[in-house]
Amino acid sequence: AQPLNNVELLSMTKDRGDVELLEEWSNHSLEYTPNGGSEDLRVEIAKLYGDAISAANVLVFPGAQVALQTAAFAFASNSHTIVFTPGYQSTVQAPLHAGGAVTNVPLSPSDSFTINLQTLQNAITPDTKYIVINQPYNPAGTLMTPSQYSSFLSLILSFNSGSITILSDEVYRLLEHSPARRLPSIADSYPNGISCVTMSKPWGACGVTIGWLVSPNLSAIEKLKDVQYFGTACPSRASEIQAIMVLKSSDKILERNLKIINENKVLLSRFMEKFKEYFTWNVPDAGATCFIDCLPLTSAILGAELAEVGIGVKPAYCFCEEVYEEIEGYFRVGYGERGFKERLEKLEEFVEG
């Protein structure tokens, strides 16, 4: 999403009349923060979830990358994990890095990159302890329907006495293009669910470097804490204060970012219609990324040709180690920022040239 800057953030805080938070920003201590995040930040994060989630269910990290790695080492090592490809590299490969056995289940554009339950069922074994999903889905920006989501959770509950942990990478949640498409967080839907979120995507606050894991299962939180001690346990207090500022202005920031995203999506839809003989896609429902299929070329060849004229895209090989035939033409495009119109015009010039 469109990046925030600190002047904007302080201005929004001042406009709210939050004098205490502004005072703390100017005068905060540089001592260690508590492992797993200060309570005031965890309280604000808990407000994003249902009534069953409190500050005790929240664990704060210096970004989502560390959170994903921590969860993988807590739940994926010495067990069997299922991940879905194509997918964001850290989400897909963290369990492998943790030393576990990993099954990659391919997603298909013919299913709008949603999970095929029969394929998933075939992949589950008695040793499966951890499943990693991504909703809204990066790179395509698609979402399960509520009925698909419910069926998915029911299936997982039916295996291994309901003991499988599900981590849901929800970094694009709250950026549904229509609020009616928003799914409940995994932390509000599944007893062994873990929600992973970062400040960077919905709020454009990547420089704040704050992410978190949330689970209704306090035993899971304690297990995550035990692993977190071996990584980066303490976020900076400056980052925590900025994160609180962002969350207290969340509605205003999300409204702005969704306006930019939806306006850019209109431009992108026009591009797709104009060049439909060359490109196709699953129309995104959420987030600020889409996965476009280049019909004449593989995305690797297209990406190299675009790079020569100064246009950057993410080819399919960025999202899976082995690019299977069904997705070899796909490349990811981000459309969440101001300035997208000019970048899209450059792509249009390339296609017409």
Tab-separated table of C-alpha atoms in Angstrom, residues 79-332:
chain	number	residue	atom	x	y	z
A	79	SER	CA	7.055	-32.809	11.720
A	80	HIS	CA	5.214	-32.657	8.414
A	81	THR	CA	4.043	-29.308	7.012
A	82	ILE	CA	1.819	-28.450	4.057
A	83	VAL	CA	2.326	-25.207	2.132
A	84	PHE	CA	0.763	-23.906	-1.065
A	85	THR	CA	2.525	-22.659	-4.177
A	86	PRO	CA	2.972	-20.298	-5.869
A	87	GLY	CA	3.374	-18.211	-2.744
A	88	TYR	CA	5.387	-15.548	-0.961
A	89	GLN	CA	8.847	-17.004	-0.440
A	90	SER	CA	9.098	-16.555	3.327
A	91	THR	CA	5.638	-18.027	3.859
A	92	VAL	CA	6.370	-21.076	1.725
A	93	GLN	CA	9.994	-21.769	2.633
A	94	ALA	CA	10.148	-20.978	6.366
A	95	PRO	CA	9.025	-24.517	7.354
A	96	LEU	CA	11.734	-25.989	5.120
A	97	HIS	CA	14.296	-23.704	6.755
A	98	ALA	CA	13.129	-24.983	10.135
A	99	GLY	CA	14.104	-28.511	9.116
A	100	GLY	CA	10.710	-30.126	8.739
A	101	ALA	CA	9.330	-32.324	5.989
A	102	VAL	CA	7.327	-30.129	3.624
A	103	THR	CA	4.722	-30.930	0.984
A	104	ASN	CA	4.062	-28.230	-1.607
A	105	VAL	CA	0.468	-28.300	-2.848
A	106	PRO	CA	0.139	-26.448	-6.181
A	107	LEU	CA	-2.711	-23.979	-6.647
A	108	SER	CA	-4.427	-23.542	-9.986
A	109	PRO	CA	-5.662	-20.424	-11.767
A	110	SER	CA	-8.654	-22.509	-12.849
A	111	ASP	CA	-9.648	-22.557	-9.147
A	112	SER	CA	-8.845	-18.833	-8.717
A	113	PHE	CA	-5.790	-19.985	-6.773
A	114	THR	CA	-7.980	-21.257	-3.922
A	115	ILE	CA	-7.285	-24.508	-2.101
A	116	ASN	CA	-8.602	-27.698	-3.671
A	117	LEU	CA	-9.836	-29.629	-0.641
A	118	GLN	CA	-9.447	-33.065	-2.224
A	119	THR	CA	-5.821	-32.339	-3.112
A	120	LEU	CA	-5.236	-31.044	0.407
A	121	GLN	CA	-6.874	-34.089	1.971
A	122	ASN	CA	-4.604	-36.362	-0.060
A	123	ALA	CA	-1.550	-34.476	1.220
A	124	ILE	CA	-2.370	-34.763	4.940
A	125	THR	CA	-0.573	-37.552	6.791
A	126	PRO	CA	-0.614	-38.745	10.431
A	127	ASP	CA	2.585	-36.694	10.887
A	128	THR	CA	1.061	-33.441	9.594
A	129	LYS	CA	1.260	-30.889	12.397
A	130	TYR	CA	1.402	-27.565	10.564
A	131	ILE	CA	-0.372	-26.022	7.566
A	132	VAL	CA	0.446	-22.583	6.182
A	133	ILE	CA	-2.131	-20.631	4.182
A	134	ASN	CA	-2.273	-17.105	2.821
A	135	GLN	CA	-5.581	-15.184	2.863
A	136	PRO	CA	-5.904	-12.814	1.054
A	137	TYR	CA	-3.659	-14.697	-1.332
A	138	ASN	CA	-0.368	-13.233	-2.485
A	139	PRO	CA	0.453	-12.991	-5.397
A	140	ALA	CA	-3.011	-13.174	-7.022
A	141	GLY	CA	-5.084	-11.100	-4.574
A	142	THR	CA	-7.847	-13.711	-4.517
A	143	LEU	CA	-9.855	-14.956	-1.526
A	144	MET	CA	-11.720	-18.069	-0.508
A	145	THR	CA	-15.469	-17.694	-0.309
A	146	PRO	CA	-16.957	-18.012	3.202
A	147	SER	CA	-18.227	-21.503	2.353
A	148	GLN	CA	-14.806	-22.572	1.050
A	149	TYR	CA	-13.179	-21.218	4.192
A	150	SER	CA	-15.651	-23.055	6.434
A	151	SER	CA	-15.157	-26.317	4.523
A	152	PHE	CA	-11.383	-25.927	4.725
A	153	LEU	CA	-11.472	-25.491	8.517
A	154	SER	CA	-13.870	-28.406	8.956
A	155	LEU	CA	-11.552	-30.636	6.944
A	156	ILE	CA	-8.508	-29.764	9.072
A	157	LEU	CA	-10.447	-30.303	12.293
A	158	SER	CA	-11.325	-33.814	11.135
A	159	PHE	CA	-7.664	-34.894	10.980
A	160	ASN	CA	-5.229	-35.831	13.746
A	161	SER	CA	-7.764	-35.154	16.508
A	162	GLY	CA	-7.988	-31.498	15.500
A	163	SER	CA	-4.384	-30.920	16.621
A	164	ILE	CA	-3.000	-29.427	13.397
A	165	THR	CA	-1.803	-25.826	13.737
A	166	ILE	CA	-2.782	-23.475	10.910
A	167	LEU	CA	-0.761	-20.333	10.326
A	168	SER	CA	-2.558	-17.854	8.099
A	169	ASP	CA	-0.445	-15.160	6.492
A	170	GLU	CA	-3.010	-12.339	6.692
A	171	VAL	CA	-0.777	-9.424	5.775
A	172	TYR	CA	-3.246	-8.152	3.147
A	173	ARG	CA	-6.307	-8.597	5.336
A	174	LEU	CA	-8.288	-5.335	5.844
A	175	LEU	CA	-7.551	-4.430	2.221
A	176	GLU	CA	-10.532	-6.284	0.782
A	177	HIS	CA	-11.815	-4.244	-2.150
A	178	SER	CA	-15.327	-4.718	-0.801
A	179	PRO	CA	-15.720	-5.102	2.988
A	180	ALA	CA	-18.331	-7.817	2.356
A	181	ARG	CA	-15.534	-10.090	1.066
A	182	ARG	CA	-13.576	-10.023	4.326
A	183	LEU	CA	-13.081	-13.411	5.960
A	184	PRO	CA	-12.732	-13.843	9.716
A	185	SER	CA	-9.153	-14.057	10.886
A	186	ILE	CA	-7.876	-17.567	11.518
A	187	ALA	CA	-7.365	-16.450	15.144
A	188	ASP	CA	-11.131	-15.933	15.405
A	189	SER	CA	-12.047	-19.083	13.475
A	190	TYR	CA	-9.887	-22.017	14.527
A	191	PRO	CA	-8.709	-23.091	18.009
A	192	ASN	CA	-5.140	-23.783	16.854
A	193	GLY	CA	-4.970	-20.883	14.422
A	194	ILE	CA	-2.156	-18.331	14.223
A	195	SER	CA	-2.676	-15.019	12.436
A	196	CYS	CA	0.431	-13.342	10.983
A	197	VAL	CA	0.201	-9.617	10.181
A	198	THR	CA	2.593	-6.748	9.510
A	199	MET	CA	2.248	-2.969	9.558
A	200	SER	CA	3.626	-2.728	6.035
A	201	LYS	CA	0.770	-3.921	3.835
A	202	PRO	CA	-2.627	-2.570	5.013
A	203	TRP	CA	-1.242	0.610	6.529
A	204	GLY	CA	1.834	1.296	4.374
A	205	ALA	CA	3.971	1.502	7.511
A	206	CYS	CA	6.782	-0.819	6.448
A	207	GLY	CA	9.450	1.408	8.011
A	208	VAL	CA	7.858	0.960	11.423
A	209	THR	CA	9.104	-2.654	11.252
A	210	ILE	CA	6.423	-4.207	13.445
A	211	GLY	CA	4.613	-7.473	12.853
A	212	TRP	CA	2.765	-9.900	15.093
A	213	LEU	CA	1.354	-13.348	15.652
A	214	VAL	CA	-2.039	-13.798	17.314
A	215	SER	CA	-3.550	-17.059	18.504
A	216	PRO	CA	-6.507	-17.986	20.733
A	217	ASN	CA	-4.342	-20.847	22.031
A	218	LEU	CA	-2.228	-19.505	24.905
A	219	SER	CA	-0.118	-22.675	24.912
A	220	ALA	CA	0.815	-21.883	21.323
A	221	ILE	CA	1.757	-18.328	22.345
A	222	GLU	CA	4.027	-19.705	25.092
A	223	LYS	CA	5.669	-22.079	22.613
A	224	LEU	CA	6.265	-19.179	20.245
A	225	LYS	CA	7.770	-17.120	23.072
A	226	ASP	CA	10.225	-19.916	23.867
A	227	VAL	CA	11.472	-19.862	20.278
A	228	GLN	CA	11.382	-16.081	20.014
A	229	TYR	CA	14.067	-15.753	22.694
A	230	PHE	CA	16.581	-17.167	20.194
A	231	GLY	CA	15.737	-14.525	17.609
A	232	THR	CA	14.889	-10.865	18.094
A	233	ALA	CA	12.716	-10.781	21.177
A	234	CYS	CA	12.444	-7.024	21.778
A	235	PRO	CA	11.083	-4.537	19.267
A	236	SER	CA	12.231	-0.933	19.597
A	237	ARG	CA	10.021	1.351	21.678
A	238	ALA	CA	10.093	3.973	18.916
A	239	SER	CA	8.619	1.402	16.515
A	240	GLU	CA	6.003	0.383	19.066
A	241	ILE	CA	4.868	3.983	19.559
A	242	GLN	CA	4.643	4.537	15.807
A	243	ALA	CA	2.654	1.305	15.467
A	244	ILE	CA	0.196	2.495	18.125
A	245	MET	CA	-0.165	5.795	16.259
A	246	VAL	CA	-0.899	3.897	13.051
A	247	LEU	CA	-3.467	1.603	14.649
A	248	LYS	CA	-5.276	4.502	16.323
A	249	SER	CA	-5.588	6.146	12.895
A	250	SER	CA	-6.333	2.857	11.160
A	251	ASP	CA	-9.719	3.733	9.678
A	252	LYS	CA	-8.413	6.907	8.053
A	253	ILE	CA	-5.302	5.217	6.666
A	254	LEU	CA	-7.183	2.195	5.323
A	255	GLU	CA	-9.769	4.424	3.668
A	256	ARG	CA	-7.001	6.313	1.878
A	257	ASN	CA	-5.154	3.180	0.821
A	258	LEU	CA	-8.273	1.415	-0.441
A	259	LYS	CA	-9.201	4.481	-2.493
A	260	ILE	CA	-5.793	4.355	-4.198
A	261	ILE	CA	-6.024	0.580	-4.717
A	262	ASN	CA	-9.532	0.657	-6.190
A	263	GLU	CA	-8.703	3.560	-8.499
A	264	ASN	CA	-5.604	1.734	-9.737
A	265	LYS	CA	-7.591	-1.485	-10.148
A	266	VAL	CA	-9.897	0.335	-12.574
A	267	LEU	CA	-6.860	1.379	-14.630
A	268	LEU	CA	-5.490	-2.152	-14.534
A	269	SER	CA	-8.837	-3.633	-15.588
A	270	ARG	CA	-8.885	-1.315	-18.607
A	271	PHE	CA	-5.375	-2.429	-19.506
A	272	MET	CA	-6.391	-6.101	-19.244
A	273	GLU	CA	-9.419	-5.542	-21.458
A	274	LYS	CA	-7.396	-3.608	-24.051
A	275	PHE	CA	-4.733	-6.311	-24.271
A	276	LYS	CA	-6.830	-9.399	-23.625
A	277	GLU	CA	-5.231	-11.179	-26.568
A	278	TYR	CA	-1.934	-11.073	-24.667
A	279	PHE	CA	-2.905	-11.235	-20.997
A	280	THR	CA	-5.428	-12.870	-18.692
A	281	TRP	CA	-5.933	-12.932	-14.906
A	282	ASN	CA	-8.102	-13.868	-11.981
A	283	VAL	CA	-9.604	-10.517	-11.006
A	284	PRO	CA	-8.283	-9.724	-7.497
A	285	ASP	CA	-10.656	-9.352	-4.547
A	286	ALA	CA	-8.226	-7.951	-1.985
A	287	GLY	CA	-4.800	-6.530	-1.372
A	288	ALA	CA	-2.618	-4.606	-3.783
A	289	THR	CA	-1.160	-7.359	-5.965
A	290	CYS	CA	-2.414	-9.402	-8.901
A	291	PHE	CA	-1.049	-12.339	-10.893
A	292	ILE	CA	-1.227	-11.819	-14.650
A	293	ASP	CA	-0.704	-14.523	-17.262
A	294	CYS	CA	1.302	-13.491	-20.323
A	295	LEU	CA	-0.077	-15.716	-23.058
A	296	PRO	CA	2.697	-15.333	-25.698
A	297	LEU	CA	5.749	-15.597	-23.386
A	298	THR	CA	6.907	-17.218	-20.177
A	299	SER	CA	7.111	-14.738	-17.331
A	300	ALA	CA	10.864	-15.334	-17.074
A	301	ILE	CA	11.376	-14.154	-20.656
A	302	LEU	CA	8.897	-11.295	-20.245
A	303	GLY	CA	10.519	-10.202	-16.977
A	304	ALA	CA	13.958	-10.067	-18.605
A	305	GLU	CA	12.651	-8.039	-21.546
A	306	LEU	CA	10.804	-5.624	-19.261
A	307	ALA	CA	13.909	-5.174	-17.097
A	308	GLU	CA	15.829	-3.994	-20.163
A	309	VAL	CA	13.438	-1.032	-20.475
A	310	GLY	CA	13.340	-0.291	-16.749
A	311	ILE	CA	10.069	-2.034	-15.815
A	312	GLY	CA	10.137	-4.391	-12.847
A	313	VAL	CA	7.730	-7.311	-12.337
A	314	LYS	CA	7.933	-10.533	-10.296
A	315	PRO	CA	7.951	-13.604	-12.580
A	316	ALA	CA	6.494	-16.931	-11.478
A	317	TYR	CA	9.890	-18.284	-10.384
A	318	CYS	CA	9.845	-15.771	-7.494
A	319	PHE	CA	6.924	-17.694	-5.966
A	320	CYS	CA	7.888	-21.350	-6.367
A	321	GLU	CA	11.108	-23.280	-6.830
A	322	GLU	CA	9.713	-25.357	-9.681
A	323	VAL	CA	7.509	-23.441	-12.092
A	324	TYR	CA	4.854	-25.800	-13.405
A	325	GLU	CA	3.392	-25.369	-16.883
A	326	GLU	CA	0.073	-23.917	-15.738
A	327	ILE	CA	1.717	-20.832	-14.226
A	328	GLU	CA	4.854	-20.345	-16.331
A	329	GLY	CA	3.375	-17.224	-17.953
A	330	TYR	CA	2.330	-15.585	-14.680
A	331	PHE	CA	3.942	-12.494	-13.184
A	332	ARG	CA	2.970	-10.357	-10.185
